[in-house]
Short mmCIF file of C-alpha atoms in Angstrom, two decimals:
data_model
loop_
_atom_site.label_atom_id
_atom_site.label_comp_id
_atom_site.label_asym_id
_atom_site.label_seq_id
_atom_site.Cartn_x
_atom_site.Cartn_y
_atom_site.Cartn_z
CA MET A 1 105.15 69.45 84.39
CA ARG A 2 108.86 69.58 84.54
CA THR A 3 110.48 69.67 87.97
CA TYR A 4 113.29 72.18 88.21
CA SER A 5 116.46 71.84 90.36
CA LEU A 6 118.39 74.55 92.17
CA ASP A 7 121.06 74.25 89.55
CA ASP A 8 118.44 75.08 86.87
CA VAL A 9 117.55 78.26 88.82
CA TYR A 10 121.26 79.19 89.15
CA GLU A 11 121.57 79.07 85.34
CA THR A 12 119.03 81.87 85.15
CA ARG A 13 121.23 84.26 87.01
CA LYS A 14 122.72 87.08 85.00
CA ARG A 15 126.23 86.54 83.88
CA ARG A 16 127.21 89.74 85.71
CA ASP A 17 125.13 91.69 88.18
CA SER A 18 125.53 94.31 90.89
CA TRP A 19 127.48 93.22 94.02
CA TRP A 20 124.44 93.86 96.16
CA THR A 21 122.35 91.46 94.07
CA VAL A 22 125.12 88.82 93.82
CA TYR A 23 125.90 88.63 97.56
CA PHE A 24 122.79 89.79 99.32
CA VAL A 25 119.78 89.05 97.09
CA ASP A 26 120.51 86.15 94.65
CA PRO A 27 121.22 83.58 97.43
CA VAL A 28 117.70 84.19 98.75
CA ALA A 29 115.93 84.81 95.44
CA CYS A 30 117.17 81.55 93.93
CA ARG A 31 115.82 79.49 96.81
CA VAL A 32 112.53 81.35 96.64
CA ALA A 33 112.28 80.91 92.89
CA LEU A 34 112.65 77.06 93.18
CA PRO A 35 109.36 76.35 95.02
CA VAL A 36 107.62 79.07 93.07
CA ALA A 37 108.61 77.37 89.81
CA ASN A 38 107.80 73.85 90.95
CA ARG A 39 104.72 74.33 93.12
CA THR A 40 102.81 77.28 91.81
CA LYS A 41 101.50 78.74 88.59
CA ILE A 42 102.34 82.28 89.40
CA THR A 43 103.42 84.19 86.31
CA PRO A 44 106.36 86.60 86.14
CA ASN A 45 103.91 89.43 85.69
CA GLY A 46 102.08 88.30 88.83
CA LEU A 47 105.29 88.44 90.77
CA THR A 48 106.09 91.89 89.40
CA VAL A 49 102.66 93.16 90.62
CA PHE A 50 103.23 91.49 94.01
CA SER A 51 106.64 93.22 94.22
CA LEU A 52 104.98 96.54 93.45
CA VAL A 53 102.40 95.96 96.22
CA LEU A 54 105.28 95.22 98.65
CA GLY A 55 106.90 98.42 97.50
CA ALA A 56 103.76 100.36 98.34
CA VAL A 57 103.64 98.68 101.78
CA SER A 58 107.31 99.72 102.31
CA ALA A 59 106.45 103.31 101.42
CA LEU A 60 103.64 103.22 103.97
CA CYS A 61 105.93 101.93 106.66
CA PHE A 62 108.41 104.74 105.90
CA ALA A 63 105.58 107.31 105.96
CA THR A 64 104.49 106.12 109.43
CA ASN A 65 108.12 106.20 110.72
CA HIS A 66 108.52 102.39 110.93
CA LEU A 67 111.95 102.50 109.34
CA ILE A 68 113.11 98.94 110.06
CA ALA A 69 109.86 97.44 108.81
CA GLY A 70 110.06 99.68 105.70
CA ALA A 71 113.62 98.50 104.99
CA VAL A 72 112.77 94.80 105.39
CA VAL A 73 109.73 95.04 103.16
CA PHE A 74 111.69 97.04 100.56
CA TYR A 75 114.30 94.26 100.53
CA LEU A 76 111.51 91.67 100.04
CA SER A 77 110.02 93.75 97.25
CA PHE A 78 113.36 93.88 95.41
CA MET A 79 113.99 90.19 96.07
CA ILE A 80 110.62 89.24 94.53
CA ASP A 81 111.45 91.54 91.65
CA CYS A 82 114.56 89.40 91.04
CA VAL A 83 112.51 86.20 91.32
CA ASP A 84 110.18 87.22 88.49
CA GLY A 85 113.07 87.47 86.07
CA LYS A 86 114.42 84.08 87.08
CA ILE A 87 110.96 82.49 86.60
CA ALA A 88 110.59 84.18 83.19
CA ARG A 89 113.99 82.86 82.02
CA LEU A 90 113.49 79.43 83.64
CA LYS A 91 110.11 78.76 82.07
CA GLY A 92 110.45 80.91 78.98
CA THR A 93 107.30 82.87 79.93
CA GLY A 94 108.68 86.41 79.65
CA THR A 95 106.71 88.90 77.52
CA PRO A 96 107.44 92.33 76.11
CA PHE A 97 104.66 93.71 78.36
CA GLY A 98 106.44 92.03 81.27
CA LEU A 99 109.58 93.98 80.47
CA TRP A 100 107.68 97.26 80.46
CA LEU A 101 105.85 96.32 83.69
CA ASP A 102 109.07 95.42 85.47
CA TYR A 103 110.79 98.67 84.26
CA VAL A 104 107.92 100.98 85.22
CA GLY A 105 107.24 99.12 88.45
CA ASP A 106 110.77 99.69 89.63
CA ARG A 107 110.41 103.47 88.98
CA VAL A 108 107.01 103.58 90.80
CA ARG A 109 108.47 101.72 93.80
CA VAL A 110 111.33 104.15 94.14
CA VAL A 111 109.16 107.23 93.83
CA LEU A 112 106.64 105.83 96.38
CA CYS A 113 109.38 104.93 98.91
CA ALA A 114 111.24 108.19 98.44
CA GLY A 115 107.99 110.14 99.04
CA GLY A 116 107.07 107.95 102.05
CA LEU A 117 110.49 108.36 103.61
CA ALA A 118 110.50 112.11 103.06
CA TYR A 119 106.93 112.55 104.39
CA GLY A 120 107.50 110.40 107.49
CA GLN A 121 110.61 112.17 108.56
CA TYR A 122 109.27 115.64 107.80
CA ALA A 123 106.13 114.94 109.75
CA LEU A 124 108.20 113.83 112.69
CA THR A 125 110.89 116.63 112.64
CA SER A 126 109.55 119.38 110.40
CA ASP A 127 113.00 119.43 108.76
CA VAL A 128 112.63 120.47 105.12
CA ASN A 129 115.89 118.72 104.29
CA TYR A 130 113.95 115.39 104.26
CA ILE A 131 111.67 116.78 101.59
CA LEU A 132 114.72 117.74 99.55
CA LEU A 133 116.12 114.24 100.17
CA GLY A 134 113.00 112.53 98.79
CA ALA A 135 112.99 114.77 95.68
CA ALA A 136 116.69 114.25 95.04
CA VAL A 137 116.40 110.44 95.33
CA ALA A 138 113.43 110.36 92.91
CA VAL A 139 115.02 112.71 90.37
CA LEU A 140 118.43 110.96 90.41
CA ASP A 141 116.76 107.57 89.94
CA LEU A 142 114.61 108.80 87.06
CA PHE A 143 117.64 110.45 85.42
CA ARG A 144 119.61 107.25 85.60
CA TYR A 145 116.94 105.16 83.98
CA VAL A 146 116.27 107.70 81.27
CA ASN A 147 119.97 108.19 80.58
CA ALA A 148 120.96 104.54 80.23
CA PRO A 149 118.77 103.56 77.20
CA GLN A 150 119.43 106.91 75.56
CA MET A 151 123.15 106.37 75.70
CA LYS A 152 122.75 102.90 74.31
CA ARG A 153 120.77 104.34 71.40
CA VAL A 154 123.42 106.90 70.67
CA ARG A 155 126.07 104.18 70.55
CA GLU A 156 123.96 102.00 68.32
CA ALA A 157 123.24 104.98 65.95
CA VAL A 158 126.99 105.69 65.60
CA ARG A 159 127.79 102.06 64.92
CA GLU A 160 124.93 101.68 62.48
CA GLU A 161 126.20 104.69 60.46
CA ARG A 162 129.71 103.28 60.47
CA GLY A 163 128.56 99.75 59.76
CA GLU A 164 130.22 98.41 62.89
CA ARG A 165 129.01 95.55 65.10
CA GLY A 166 130.71 96.23 68.39
CA PRO A 167 133.23 98.35 70.26
CA GLU A 168 136.76 98.97 69.10
CA PRO A 169 139.54 96.63 70.31
CA ASP A 170 140.90 99.10 72.77
CA GLU A 171 137.60 98.93 74.64
CA GLU A 172 137.64 95.19 75.11
CA HIS A 173 138.47 95.54 78.83
CA THR A 174 135.57 97.82 79.51
CA GLU A 175 131.85 97.12 79.72
CA PRO A 176 129.98 100.06 78.26
CA LEU A 177 126.43 100.55 79.51
CA GLU A 178 126.63 97.34 81.43
CA ARG A 179 123.18 97.87 83.00
CA VAL A 180 121.58 97.80 79.58
CA PRO A 181 120.55 94.24 78.48
CA HIS A 182 122.58 92.62 75.71
CA ALA A 183 125.64 94.82 76.21
CA GLU A 184 127.75 91.99 77.56
CA PRO A 185 127.86 89.80 74.33
CA LEU A 186 129.42 92.79 72.59
CA GLU A 187 132.22 92.78 75.19
CA ARG A 188 132.97 89.16 74.43
CA MET A 189 132.96 89.78 70.66
CA SER A 190 135.34 92.72 71.00
CA HIS A 191 137.69 90.72 73.23
CA ILE A 192 137.88 87.92 70.63
CA ASP A 193 138.42 90.41 67.81
CA SER A 194 141.25 92.14 69.69
CA LEU A 195 143.02 88.86 70.47
CA GLU A 196 142.93 87.96 66.79
CA ARG A 197 144.66 91.27 65.85
CA VAL A 198 147.46 90.99 68.45
CA PRO A 199 150.37 88.65 67.79
CA LEU A 200 150.64 85.72 70.26
CA ALA A 201 154.17 86.71 71.43
CA GLU A 202 153.05 90.24 72.21
CA ARG A 203 149.94 88.95 73.97
CA THR A 204 152.05 86.76 76.31
CA ARG A 205 154.63 89.57 77.06
CA ARG A 206 152.22 92.45 77.61
CA PRO A 207 151.40 92.95 81.36
CA ARG A 208 147.76 93.39 82.22
CA SER A 209 146.76 96.75 83.68
CA PHE A 210 145.26 96.88 87.12
CA PRO A 211 141.76 97.91 85.83
CA ARG A 212 141.80 94.89 83.45
CA ARG A 213 142.87 92.52 86.23
CA LEU A 214 140.21 93.94 88.56
CA ASN A 215 137.58 93.59 85.85
CA ARG A 216 138.50 89.94 85.32
CA PHE A 217 138.49 89.26 89.02
CA LEU A 218 134.97 90.81 89.31
CA ALA A 219 133.82 88.86 86.27
CA ARG A 220 134.86 85.59 87.86
CA HIS A 221 132.54 86.45 90.80
CA ARG A 222 129.71 87.69 88.51
CA VAL A 223 130.12 91.25 89.78
CA ARG A 224 129.83 94.20 87.47
CA SER A 225 132.71 96.61 87.04
CA HIS A 226 130.44 99.53 88.00
CA LEU A 227 130.45 99.09 91.77
CA ILE A 228 127.99 101.91 92.38
CA SER A 229 124.80 101.58 90.28
CA GLY A 230 121.15 102.19 90.83
CA ILE A 231 120.71 98.92 92.76
CA GLU A 232 123.38 99.88 95.31
CA PHE A 233 121.92 103.36 95.49
CA HIS A 234 118.45 101.94 96.38
CA ALA A 235 119.94 99.53 98.86
CA ALA A 236 121.78 102.36 100.67
CA VAL A 237 118.86 104.69 100.76
CA PHE A 238 115.96 102.26 101.48
CA VAL A 239 117.63 99.34 103.31
CA VAL A 240 120.96 100.20 104.93
CA ALA A 241 120.16 103.78 106.09
CA PRO A 242 116.73 102.91 107.61
CA LEU A 243 118.23 99.94 109.45
CA ALA A 244 120.98 102.16 110.80
CA GLY A 245 118.47 104.70 112.11
CA ALA A 246 117.00 108.13 111.20
CA TRP A 247 120.40 109.78 111.81
CA ALA A 248 121.87 107.92 108.79
CA LEU A 249 119.15 108.76 106.26
CA ILE A 250 120.60 112.00 104.95
CA PRO A 251 124.35 111.22 105.19
CA LEU A 252 124.08 107.80 103.59
CA ALA A 253 121.65 108.92 100.93
CA ALA A 254 123.87 111.89 100.11
CA LEU A 255 126.96 109.78 99.91
CA ALA A 256 125.30 107.13 97.73
CA GLY A 257 123.77 109.81 95.51
CA VAL A 258 127.12 111.49 94.94
CA LEU A 259 128.77 108.18 94.07
CA LEU A 260 125.93 107.28 91.66
CA LEU A 261 126.14 110.72 90.02
CA VAL A 262 129.88 110.37 89.61
CA ASN A 263 129.31 106.98 87.97
CA GLU A 264 126.69 108.45 85.61
CA ILE A 265 129.02 111.32 84.68
CA PHE A 266 131.79 108.83 83.96
CA LEU A 267 129.47 106.86 81.66
CA VAL A 268 128.46 109.98 79.84
CA TYR A 269 132.09 110.97 79.48
CA ARG A 270 132.95 107.58 78.01
CA MET A 271 130.03 107.91 75.57
CA TRP A 272 131.25 111.35 74.62
CA ARG A 273 134.72 109.93 73.93
CA PHE A 274 133.17 107.10 71.91
CA THR A 275 131.24 109.55 69.70
CA ARG A 276 134.35 111.68 69.23
CA ARG A 277 136.49 108.69 68.33
CA HIS A 278 133.92 107.26 65.95
CA GLY A 279 132.41 110.55 64.84
CA VAL A 280 130.55 110.61 61.60
CA ALA A 281 128.34 113.22 59.95
CA SER A 282 124.93 112.27 61.26
CA SER A 283 121.89 113.04 59.16
CA GLN A 284 118.91 114.91 60.61
CA GLU A 285 116.92 111.73 60.34
CA SER A 286 119.40 109.76 62.47
CA ARG A 287 119.45 112.51 65.08
CA GLU A 288 115.68 112.33 65.37
CA HIS A 289 115.93 108.53 65.62
CA VAL A 290 118.21 108.79 68.63
CA LEU A 291 116.38 111.51 70.45
CA VAL A 292 112.80 110.35 69.95
#
């Protein structure tokens, strides 16, 4: 059996990821993945199930008002969830069922922990705001993960009808639907296409905009341009706020929720602009393909 090195594990990291994962999870997950890959026969699906079990334990801790324990176990659950992907890419043992299990497991973990957090604080204080908090966290998370693949399908449908392969040149500095797998290669293709269409002299003279410079800076550090995504939202609600104390649960969750909602609205707005700019007369069949 092949022996893997830490450099091999590093190669399995995503080219760009959330800043929470890059700085607070990957350094631990890579070192955990190394002995798992070399000394065990645990499958990625087995790790996903273990992550889900830890998520249920975290929810139980929240429900019994053990906030610090719940936060620590939630972090471990997410870290193991990152390890399963690294093992799948490292050994080439990923399966379509594993993708589904990982996706659904994440949603189940969030719902369980949101319910546990809401129940624990309501039982302690009888404050109905905690019930509303749990419901809002669960609904916002579910909306985000339903919205992302649907927006991707809308873009793919528009491009398919126009016979296009990627975004227009003026979008080469953006990263549409970055959280959806396989969106990043399109960014690289569009960047190359745009450079080929711009004269060299104009390329060297034209100053880079601040958003483009910021995006390149973040890319060099493997950080996504969307600084507030679902992962940061989960970290704020289930790790940072519980560690800070019960007083921080509602304020931090509300702040993180607002920032996440603003990010989602921005993504929808960009998708709307994309469909307007590339608008074509869609057939009834194509509409049904996108919406089903």
